[in-house]
Amino acid sequence: MSEAQVEIVEREFGELALNMGPQHPSTHGVLRLVLHLSGETVLKAQPVIGYLHRGVEKLSEHLAYDQLAPVYERDDYLSPTANSNAYVLAVEKLGTIEVPRRARWLRALACEWQRVASHLVWLGTLGLDLGGALGGGTTLYMYCFREREKILDWLEALTGTRFHTNFNIAGGVRYDVDAETIARSSALADGIAAALPELWAMSGGNPIFQERTRAVGTITRDLALGVGVTGPTLRASGIAFDVRTATPYDAYGELPVVPVTRTAGDAEARFQVRFDEIQASLALVKHIAEGLPAGPVFSRKPIKNPKATKVPKGEAYAAVESPRGELGFHIVSDGTAKPYRLKINAPSFKNLQVVPHILPGGLLADVVATLGSLDPVLGDVDR
């Protein structure tokens, strides 16, 4: 190479500030990451959020209790039923509203199906994040969405809609289920369980996938506790905290839930936790179908006035184990038909706080693998 050619080859890039997002496909929504790079090594990472903010917590002060459940289903748009479930639990706690046993089991059934559906979206999009090494990742993505479509079909049979189901209401659930739909649920669980080895072969069983995720984005146990991450991200660092067993709600006190954990704390461990949780949720779905109790699904009279529900003065917090972790609602009531104040404890917001701690020292190519393994939903972050 001549001396002139050497001069035009930039061997040392120096420090570079790089904006990744808020329109980048691998940020899973409108997340902006400000990355400081030395060559391809990340020196500093700063997440910038707020691009999707729609002020839903403030909006809550202007809508009646019975109008709000479907509004929250839009926050974490990959698990809408979990959102409305956490909200109605807080309203029921504040108003001491009973929920029939059959309704509590049906809520758990819908939430476990949403957990499987959400984890399938996460796995498919992680394949796209890892990209070319997995043959583009498109095959894994399409196979995951093939299975997810079947779940949305079942939710449509249960509620009339495929996505924002408006299933949970204070005092029970809006729709009952017939024996045919329950039998279809069990058959669907068997079918998806049979497809899992195929998905594993394209992801966890793939040596390239292992290379791209192992020892990448490691969250130590102390860091996980210090930052306050939750859900599969927390359990992949060896901490067996799961709201379903720590503070059982709905029917979970009667169901055989065992938190799935790993200890490595890296992207591969977070993948393994979620993959095993798919299998565990499918087993729970079959358990619920076999033991679903008879009885009513709603403890109150039909609601004809949107301002019919009033709760006493006071405050209450209730949480569920959403696919991304602890999702809670804190409501302050002044005794009227609308919340005086409402605050959402969003798991994606907490999990994203770990980004500045785990990206520095890694490579730019590992940023998308690390971020994808955290499974953030920006609607859940920004609210």
Tab-separated table of C-alpha atoms in Angstrom:
chain	number	residue	atom	x	y	z
A	1	MET	CA	0.000	0.000	0.000
A	2	SER	CA	1.436	3.360	-0.960
A	3	GLU	CA	1.885	6.202	1.520
A	4	ALA	CA	-0.972	8.111	-0.120
A	5	GLN	CA	-3.314	5.133	0.304
A	6	VAL	CA	-2.367	4.799	3.993
A	7	GLU	CA	-3.443	8.395	4.582
A	8	ILE	CA	-7.001	7.829	3.342
A	9	VAL	CA	-7.504	4.651	5.439
A	10	GLU	CA	-8.926	5.831	8.771
A	11	ARG	CA	-7.435	3.370	11.206
A	12	GLU	CA	-8.242	5.278	14.400
A	13	PHE	CA	-11.775	6.591	14.564
A	14	GLY	CA	-11.381	8.358	17.885
A	15	GLU	CA	-14.400	8.958	20.101
A	16	LEU	CA	-17.690	9.202	18.291
A	17	ALA	CA	-21.161	10.139	19.542
A	18	LEU	CA	-23.817	8.071	17.749
A	19	ASN	CA	-27.575	8.501	17.942
A	20	MET	CA	-29.363	5.149	17.703
A	21	GLY	CA	-33.050	5.806	17.312
A	22	PRO	CA	-35.673	7.026	18.070
A	23	GLN	CA	-36.608	5.487	14.699
A	24	HIS	CA	-34.191	2.545	14.755
A	25	PRO	CA	-35.940	-0.811	14.153
A	26	SER	CA	-33.996	-2.686	16.848
A	27	THR	CA	-34.921	-0.263	19.647
A	28	HIS	CA	-38.404	-1.828	19.720
A	29	GLY	CA	-40.182	1.504	19.641
A	30	VAL	CA	-39.304	5.165	19.876
A	31	LEU	CA	-36.251	4.785	22.120
A	32	ARG	CA	-33.199	6.937	21.480
A	33	LEU	CA	-29.824	5.716	22.662
A	34	VAL	CA	-26.937	8.191	22.697
A	35	LEU	CA	-23.854	6.025	22.351
A	36	HIS	CA	-20.279	7.243	22.851
A	37	LEU	CA	-17.942	4.964	20.917
A	38	SER	CA	-14.247	4.359	20.623
A	39	GLY	CA	-14.006	2.427	17.403
A	40	GLU	CA	-16.691	-0.217	17.901
A	41	THR	CA	-16.438	-0.262	21.699
A	42	VAL	CA	-19.193	1.455	23.679
A	43	LEU	CA	-17.791	3.915	26.214
A	44	LYS	CA	-21.060	5.364	27.456
A	45	ALA	CA	-24.753	4.782	26.759
A	46	GLN	CA	-27.564	7.154	27.631
A	47	PRO	CA	-31.210	6.205	26.960
A	48	VAL	CA	-33.513	9.093	26.047
A	49	ILE	CA	-37.210	8.391	26.534
A	50	GLY	CA	-40.471	10.315	26.311
A	51	TYR	CA	-41.167	10.278	22.561
A	52	LEU	CA	-44.387	8.246	23.096
A	53	HIS	CA	-45.605	10.053	26.201
A	54	ARG	CA	-49.374	10.514	26.121
A	55	GLY	CA	-50.001	11.473	29.722
A	56	VAL	CA	-52.226	8.528	30.545
A	57	GLU	CA	-51.683	8.944	34.298
A	58	LYS	CA	-52.989	12.524	34.153
A	59	LEU	CA	-55.762	11.450	31.790
A	60	SER	CA	-56.874	9.024	34.495
A	61	GLU	CA	-58.006	11.935	36.666
A	62	HIS	CA	-60.630	12.852	34.053
A	63	LEU	CA	-62.213	9.457	33.291
A	64	ALA	CA	-64.466	7.266	35.416
A	65	TYR	CA	-63.155	4.053	36.963
A	66	ASP	CA	-65.144	1.873	34.562
A	67	GLN	CA	-63.835	3.772	31.525
A	68	LEU	CA	-60.146	3.355	32.310
A	69	ALA	CA	-59.406	-0.382	31.976
A	70	PRO	CA	-59.420	-0.366	28.126
A	71	VAL	CA	-57.287	2.805	28.124
A	72	TYR	CA	-54.457	1.063	29.984
A	73	GLU	CA	-54.530	-1.888	27.580
A	74	ARG	CA	-52.765	0.458	25.115
A	75	ASP	CA	-49.710	1.018	27.377
A	76	ASP	CA	-47.941	-2.313	27.068
A	77	TYR	CA	-49.457	-3.181	23.721
A	78	LEU	CA	-48.000	-6.708	23.742
A	79	SER	CA	-49.845	-7.773	26.894
A	80	PRO	CA	-52.981	-5.600	27.114
A	81	THR	CA	-54.915	-7.991	29.363
A	82	ALA	CA	-52.170	-7.864	32.029
A	83	ASN	CA	-52.467	-4.055	32.087
A	84	SER	CA	-56.217	-4.000	32.684
A	85	ASN	CA	-55.871	-6.868	35.170
A	86	ALA	CA	-53.478	-4.882	37.387
A	87	TYR	CA	-55.737	-1.820	37.223
A	88	VAL	CA	-58.979	-3.591	38.181
A	89	LEU	CA	-57.167	-5.372	41.026
A	90	ALA	CA	-56.255	-1.948	42.474
A	91	VAL	CA	-59.850	-0.708	42.083
A	92	GLU	CA	-61.211	-3.878	43.697
A	93	LYS	CA	-58.751	-3.547	46.586
A	94	LEU	CA	-59.710	0.087	47.119
A	95	GLY	CA	-63.434	-0.568	46.875
A	96	THR	CA	-63.417	-4.000	48.593
A	97	ILE	CA	-65.111	-5.485	45.528
A	98	GLU	CA	-65.436	-9.269	45.450
A	99	VAL	CA	-64.462	-11.274	42.357
A	100	PRO	CA	-66.072	-14.690	41.700
A	101	ARG	CA	-63.691	-17.661	41.687
A	102	ARG	CA	-64.459	-18.568	38.068
A	103	ALA	CA	-63.616	-14.999	36.987
A	104	ARG	CA	-60.288	-15.158	38.833
A	105	TRP	CA	-59.394	-18.365	36.999
A	106	LEU	CA	-60.430	-16.904	33.655
A	107	ARG	CA	-58.253	-13.845	34.288
A	108	ALA	CA	-55.275	-16.132	34.940
A	109	LEU	CA	-56.059	-18.083	31.766
A	110	ALA	CA	-56.133	-14.954	29.603
A	111	CYS	CA	-52.953	-13.576	31.209
A	112	GLU	CA	-50.997	-16.809	30.675
A	113	TRP	CA	-51.994	-16.829	27.006
A	114	GLN	CA	-50.879	-13.216	26.730
A	115	ARG	CA	-47.555	-14.148	28.355
A	116	VAL	CA	-46.967	-16.792	25.698
A	117	ALA	CA	-48.027	-14.429	22.898
A	118	SER	CA	-45.774	-11.636	24.216
A	119	HIS	CA	-42.760	-13.922	24.638
A	120	LEU	CA	-43.247	-15.177	21.059
A	121	VAL	CA	-43.107	-11.588	19.766
A	122	TRP	CA	-39.991	-11.011	21.853
A	123	LEU	CA	-38.294	-14.160	20.507
A	124	GLY	CA	-39.191	-13.409	16.908
A	125	THR	CA	-37.967	-9.821	17.084
A	126	LEU	CA	-34.770	-10.909	18.857
A	127	GLY	CA	-34.117	-13.052	15.785
A	128	LEU	CA	-34.431	-9.939	13.636
A	129	ASP	CA	-32.151	-8.032	16.033
A	130	LEU	CA	-29.427	-10.643	15.653
A	131	GLY	CA	-29.999	-10.491	11.932
A	132	GLY	CA	-27.637	-11.901	9.374
A	133	ALA	CA	-26.021	-14.436	11.697
A	134	LEU	CA	-29.383	-16.241	11.876
A	135	GLY	CA	-30.014	-16.123	8.146
A	136	GLY	CA	-31.596	-12.716	8.592
A	137	GLY	CA	-33.704	-13.893	11.502
A	138	THR	CA	-36.824	-13.733	9.349
A	139	THR	CA	-37.578	-17.460	9.561
A	140	LEU	CA	-37.594	-17.415	13.374
A	141	TYR	CA	-39.692	-14.250	13.319
A	142	MET	CA	-42.298	-15.743	10.947
A	143	TYR	CA	-42.486	-19.030	12.856
A	144	CYS	CA	-43.046	-17.191	16.156
A	145	PHE	CA	-45.770	-15.034	14.641
A	146	ARG	CA	-47.380	-18.124	13.115
A	147	GLU	CA	-47.895	-19.518	16.616
A	148	ARG	CA	-48.906	-16.138	18.052
A	149	GLU	CA	-51.640	-15.772	15.435
A	150	LYS	CA	-53.267	-18.934	16.793
A	151	ILE	CA	-53.343	-17.398	20.278
A	152	LEU	CA	-54.941	-14.205	18.972
A	153	ASP	CA	-57.544	-16.344	17.197
A	154	TRP	CA	-58.344	-17.996	20.528
A	155	LEU	CA	-58.583	-14.640	22.318
A	156	GLU	CA	-60.977	-13.535	19.590
A	157	ALA	CA	-63.141	-16.588	20.305
A	158	LEU	CA	-63.101	-15.642	24.013
A	159	THR	CA	-63.652	-11.891	23.788
A	160	GLY	CA	-64.647	-10.981	20.230
A	161	THR	CA	-61.390	-9.107	19.620
A	162	ARG	CA	-57.882	-10.301	18.887
A	163	PHE	CA	-55.829	-7.777	20.783
A	164	HIS	CA	-57.333	-5.116	23.038
A	165	THR	CA	-59.796	-7.505	24.604
A	166	ASN	CA	-61.478	-5.238	27.205
A	167	PHE	CA	-61.752	-8.483	29.182
A	168	ASN	CA	-61.224	-7.345	32.776
A	169	ILE	CA	-63.703	-5.162	34.642
A	170	ALA	CA	-63.894	-4.319	38.361
A	171	GLY	CA	-65.776	-7.224	39.899
A	172	GLY	CA	-64.932	-9.933	37.364
A	173	VAL	CA	-64.563	-10.455	33.639
A	174	ARG	CA	-66.782	-9.272	30.816
A	175	TYR	CA	-67.108	-12.614	29.020
A	176	ASP	CA	-67.731	-16.187	30.124
A	177	VAL	CA	-66.314	-19.150	28.234
A	178	ASP	CA	-67.996	-22.288	26.895
A	179	ALA	CA	-66.684	-25.864	26.996
A	180	GLU	CA	-65.746	-25.828	23.314
A	181	THR	CA	-63.507	-22.770	23.721
A	182	ILE	CA	-61.839	-24.305	26.780
A	183	ALA	CA	-61.179	-27.536	24.864
A	184	ARG	CA	-59.750	-25.464	22.027
A	185	SER	CA	-57.442	-23.747	24.531
A	186	SER	CA	-55.984	-27.074	25.677
A	187	ALA	CA	-55.516	-28.291	22.097
A	188	LEU	CA	-53.791	-25.024	21.213
A	189	ALA	CA	-51.421	-25.390	24.180
A	190	ASP	CA	-50.468	-28.863	22.968
A	191	GLY	CA	-49.907	-27.569	19.432
A	192	ILE	CA	-47.630	-24.703	20.505
A	193	ALA	CA	-45.707	-26.993	22.875
A	194	ALA	CA	-45.059	-29.294	19.908
A	195	ALA	CA	-43.676	-26.357	17.903
A	196	LEU	CA	-41.209	-25.247	20.597
A	197	PRO	CA	-38.380	-27.675	19.662
A	198	GLU	CA	-38.436	-26.151	16.185
A	199	LEU	CA	-38.128	-22.628	17.636
A	200	TRP	CA	-35.370	-23.789	20.005
A	201	ALA	CA	-33.357	-25.239	17.121
A	202	MET	CA	-33.393	-21.841	15.399
A	203	SER	CA	-32.467	-19.903	18.562
A	204	GLY	CA	-31.059	-21.461	21.741
A	205	GLY	CA	-29.793	-24.522	19.925
A	206	ASN	CA	-28.040	-22.465	17.262
A	207	PRO	CA	-24.278	-22.013	17.945
A	208	ILE	CA	-24.303	-18.582	16.298
A	209	PHE	CA	-27.217	-17.493	18.488
A	210	GLN	CA	-25.294	-18.710	21.537
A	211	GLU	CA	-22.188	-16.798	20.464
A	212	ARG	CA	-24.192	-13.592	20.006
A	213	THR	CA	-25.912	-13.786	23.415
A	214	ARG	CA	-23.533	-15.573	25.801
A	215	ALA	CA	-21.662	-13.230	28.226
A	216	VAL	CA	-23.353	-10.272	26.496
A	217	GLY	CA	-25.073	-7.547	28.501
A	218	THR	CA	-24.463	-9.256	31.831
A	219	ILE	CA	-26.516	-8.035	34.798
A	220	THR	CA	-25.058	-9.212	38.074
A	221	ARG	CA	-27.296	-10.078	41.007
A	222	ASP	CA	-26.192	-6.945	42.899
A	223	LEU	CA	-26.755	-4.715	39.871
A	224	ALA	CA	-30.219	-6.211	39.311
A	225	LEU	CA	-31.187	-5.485	42.914
A	226	GLY	CA	-29.529	-2.063	42.901
A	227	VAL	CA	-31.274	-0.828	39.774
A	228	GLY	CA	-34.573	-2.552	40.559
A	229	VAL	CA	-35.088	-4.569	37.387
A	230	THR	CA	-37.962	-6.999	37.429
A	231	GLY	CA	-39.549	-9.946	35.633
A	232	PRO	CA	-37.490	-12.330	33.465
A	233	THR	CA	-34.635	-9.781	33.478
A	234	LEU	CA	-34.424	-10.103	37.277
A	235	ARG	CA	-34.913	-13.880	37.366
A	236	ALA	CA	-32.116	-14.393	34.802
A	237	SER	CA	-29.751	-12.908	37.422
A	238	GLY	CA	-30.642	-15.613	39.917
A	239	ILE	CA	-33.421	-13.926	41.920
A	240	ALA	CA	-36.615	-15.980	42.087
A	241	PHE	CA	-39.039	-13.077	42.539
A	242	ASP	CA	-42.361	-13.478	40.755
A	243	VAL	CA	-45.460	-11.491	41.742
A	244	ARG	CA	-47.616	-14.562	41.048
A	245	THR	CA	-45.973	-16.387	43.967
A	246	ALA	CA	-44.744	-13.465	46.125
A	247	THR	CA	-48.180	-11.819	46.445
A	248	PRO	CA	-50.641	-14.178	44.693
A	249	TYR	CA	-53.600	-12.533	42.965
A	250	ASP	CA	-56.544	-13.827	40.932
A	251	ALA	CA	-56.271	-17.653	40.887
A	252	TYR	CA	-52.489	-17.855	41.262
A	253	GLY	CA	-52.706	-18.879	44.901
A	254	GLU	CA	-54.345	-22.102	43.662
A	255	LEU	CA	-52.070	-22.718	40.666
A	256	PRO	CA	-48.688	-24.527	40.608
A	257	VAL	CA	-46.531	-21.546	39.605
A	258	VAL	CA	-42.767	-22.061	39.978
A	259	PRO	CA	-40.568	-19.057	39.051
A	260	VAL	CA	-38.067	-19.831	36.277
A	261	THR	CA	-34.531	-18.655	37.065
A	262	ARG	CA	-31.009	-18.653	35.685
A	263	THR	CA	-27.828	-17.299	37.266
A	264	ALA	CA	-25.613	-16.098	34.396
A	265	GLY	CA	-27.465	-12.772	34.042
A	266	ASP	CA	-26.500	-12.401	30.381
A	267	ALA	CA	-28.626	-12.132	27.240
A	268	GLU	CA	-28.603	-15.907	26.821
A	269	ALA	CA	-29.909	-16.398	30.384
A	270	ARG	CA	-32.731	-13.929	29.759
A	271	PHE	CA	-33.572	-15.868	26.595
A	272	GLN	CA	-33.592	-19.174	28.495
A	273	VAL	CA	-35.865	-17.802	31.232
A	274	ARG	CA	-38.443	-16.559	28.726
A	275	PHE	CA	-38.295	-19.722	26.632
A	276	ASP	CA	-38.904	-21.868	29.725
A	277	GLU	CA	-41.688	-19.518	30.802
A	278	ILE	CA	-43.482	-20.235	27.527
A	279	GLN	CA	-43.499	-23.923	28.415
A	280	ALA	CA	-44.543	-23.197	32.011
A	281	SER	CA	-47.422	-20.970	30.883
A	282	LEU	CA	-48.647	-23.632	28.450
A	283	ALA	CA	-48.730	-26.110	31.349
A	284	LEU	CA	-50.680	-23.578	33.455
A	285	VAL	CA	-53.153	-23.078	30.610
A	286	LYS	CA	-53.885	-26.818	30.575
A	287	HIS	CA	-54.109	-26.903	34.379
A	288	ILE	CA	-56.666	-24.063	34.344
A	289	ALA	CA	-58.701	-25.744	31.589
A	290	GLU	CA	-58.906	-28.944	33.623
A	291	GLY	CA	-59.838	-27.258	36.901
A	292	LEU	CA	-61.910	-24.239	35.818
A	293	PRO	CA	-64.620	-23.845	38.497
A	294	ALA	CA	-68.272	-23.227	37.708
A	295	GLY	CA	-70.182	-20.134	38.772
A	296	PRO	CA	-70.707	-16.491	37.828
A	297	VAL	CA	-68.003	-14.351	36.228
A	298	PHE	CA	-69.120	-10.976	37.624
A	299	SER	CA	-70.081	-10.001	41.178
A	300	ARG	CA	-71.995	-6.799	40.446
A	301	LYS	CA	-75.115	-5.746	38.616
A	302	PRO	CA	-74.681	-4.863	34.910
A	303	ILE	CA	-73.044	-1.446	34.574
A	304	LYS	CA	-75.346	0.950	32.688
A	305	ASN	CA	-73.758	4.220	33.852
A	306	PRO	CA	-70.038	4.823	33.220
A	307	LYS	CA	-69.854	6.646	36.558
A	308	ALA	CA	-71.543	3.875	38.526
A	309	THR	CA	-68.389	2.747	40.295
A	310	LYS	CA	-67.345	4.854	43.274
A	311	VAL	CA	-64.769	3.772	45.827
A	312	PRO	CA	-64.164	5.135	49.352
A	313	LYS	CA	-61.501	7.718	50.113
A	314	GLY	CA	-58.086	6.144	50.498
A	315	GLU	CA	-55.320	4.644	48.414
A	316	ALA	CA	-54.330	1.191	47.214
A	317	TYR	CA	-51.601	-0.531	45.198
A	318	ALA	CA	-51.987	-3.787	43.297
A	319	ALA	CA	-49.591	-5.521	40.922
A	320	VAL	CA	-49.423	-8.440	38.503
A	321	GLU	CA	-46.561	-10.364	36.901
A	322	SER	CA	-46.768	-9.071	33.328
A	323	PRO	CA	-44.522	-10.666	30.661
A	324	ARG	CA	-42.009	-7.887	31.407
A	325	GLY	CA	-42.205	-8.030	35.209
A	326	GLU	CA	-44.026	-6.349	38.071
A	327	LEU	CA	-46.736	-4.078	36.685
A	328	GLY	CA	-48.553	-2.131	39.379
A	329	PHE	CA	-51.184	0.581	39.769
A	330	HIS	CA	-51.305	2.967	42.722
A	331	ILE	CA	-54.646	4.759	43.004
A	332	VAL	CA	-55.558	7.603	45.354
A	333	SER	CA	-59.317	8.083	45.753
A	334	ASP	CA	-61.209	11.153	46.974
A	335	GLY	CA	-64.474	9.234	47.057
A	336	THR	CA	-65.754	10.357	43.626
A	337	ALA	CA	-66.271	8.308	40.445
A	338	LYS	CA	-62.774	9.230	39.151
A	339	PRO	CA	-59.286	8.623	40.568
A	340	TYR	CA	-57.815	11.651	42.357
A	341	ARG	CA	-54.304	10.496	41.417
A	342	LEU	CA	-53.013	7.393	39.655
A	343	LYS	CA	-49.453	6.157	39.155
A	344	ILE	CA	-48.312	3.197	37.053
A	345	ASN	CA	-45.319	1.103	38.145
A	346	ALA	CA	-44.131	0.008	34.686
A	347	PRO	CA	-41.638	-2.888	34.332
A	348	SER	CA	-40.118	-1.727	31.026
A	349	PHE	CA	-39.263	1.655	32.603
A	350	LYS	CA	-37.363	-0.050	35.433
A	351	ASN	CA	-35.624	-2.563	33.192
A	352	LEU	CA	-34.384	0.169	30.862
A	353	GLN	CA	-32.529	1.853	33.768
A	354	VAL	CA	-29.887	-0.866	33.586
A	355	VAL	CA	-28.788	0.106	30.055
A	356	PRO	CA	-26.136	2.718	31.075
A	357	HIS	CA	-24.566	0.085	33.361
A	358	ILE	CA	-24.278	-2.891	30.990
A	359	LEU	CA	-23.570	-1.462	27.537
A	360	PRO	CA	-20.223	0.295	28.264
A	361	GLY	CA	-17.277	-1.987	27.567
A	362	GLY	CA	-19.184	-4.036	25.005
A	363	LEU	CA	-19.261	-3.804	21.244
A	364	LEU	CA	-21.678	-1.771	19.136
A	365	ALA	CA	-22.857	-5.022	17.525
A	366	ASP	CA	-23.890	-6.302	20.972
A	367	VAL	CA	-26.086	-3.290	21.722
A	368	VAL	CA	-29.052	-4.673	19.773
A	369	ALA	CA	-28.651	-8.151	21.326
A	370	THR	CA	-28.561	-6.660	24.820
A	371	LEU	CA	-31.479	-4.324	24.233
A	372	GLY	CA	-33.549	-7.078	22.614
A	373	SER	CA	-32.913	-9.379	25.566
A	374	LEU	CA	-34.426	-6.755	27.909
A	375	ASP	CA	-37.708	-6.844	25.927
A	376	PRO	CA	-38.716	-3.194	26.449
A	377	VAL	CA	-42.066	-1.879	25.225
A	378	LEU	CA	-41.904	1.886	24.858
A	379	GLY	CA	-45.605	2.348	25.499
A	380	ASP	CA	-44.936	0.761	28.876
A	381	VAL	CA	-41.932	3.055	29.440
A	382	ASP	CA	-43.453	6.377	28.429
A	383	ARG	CA	-47.130	5.862	29.293
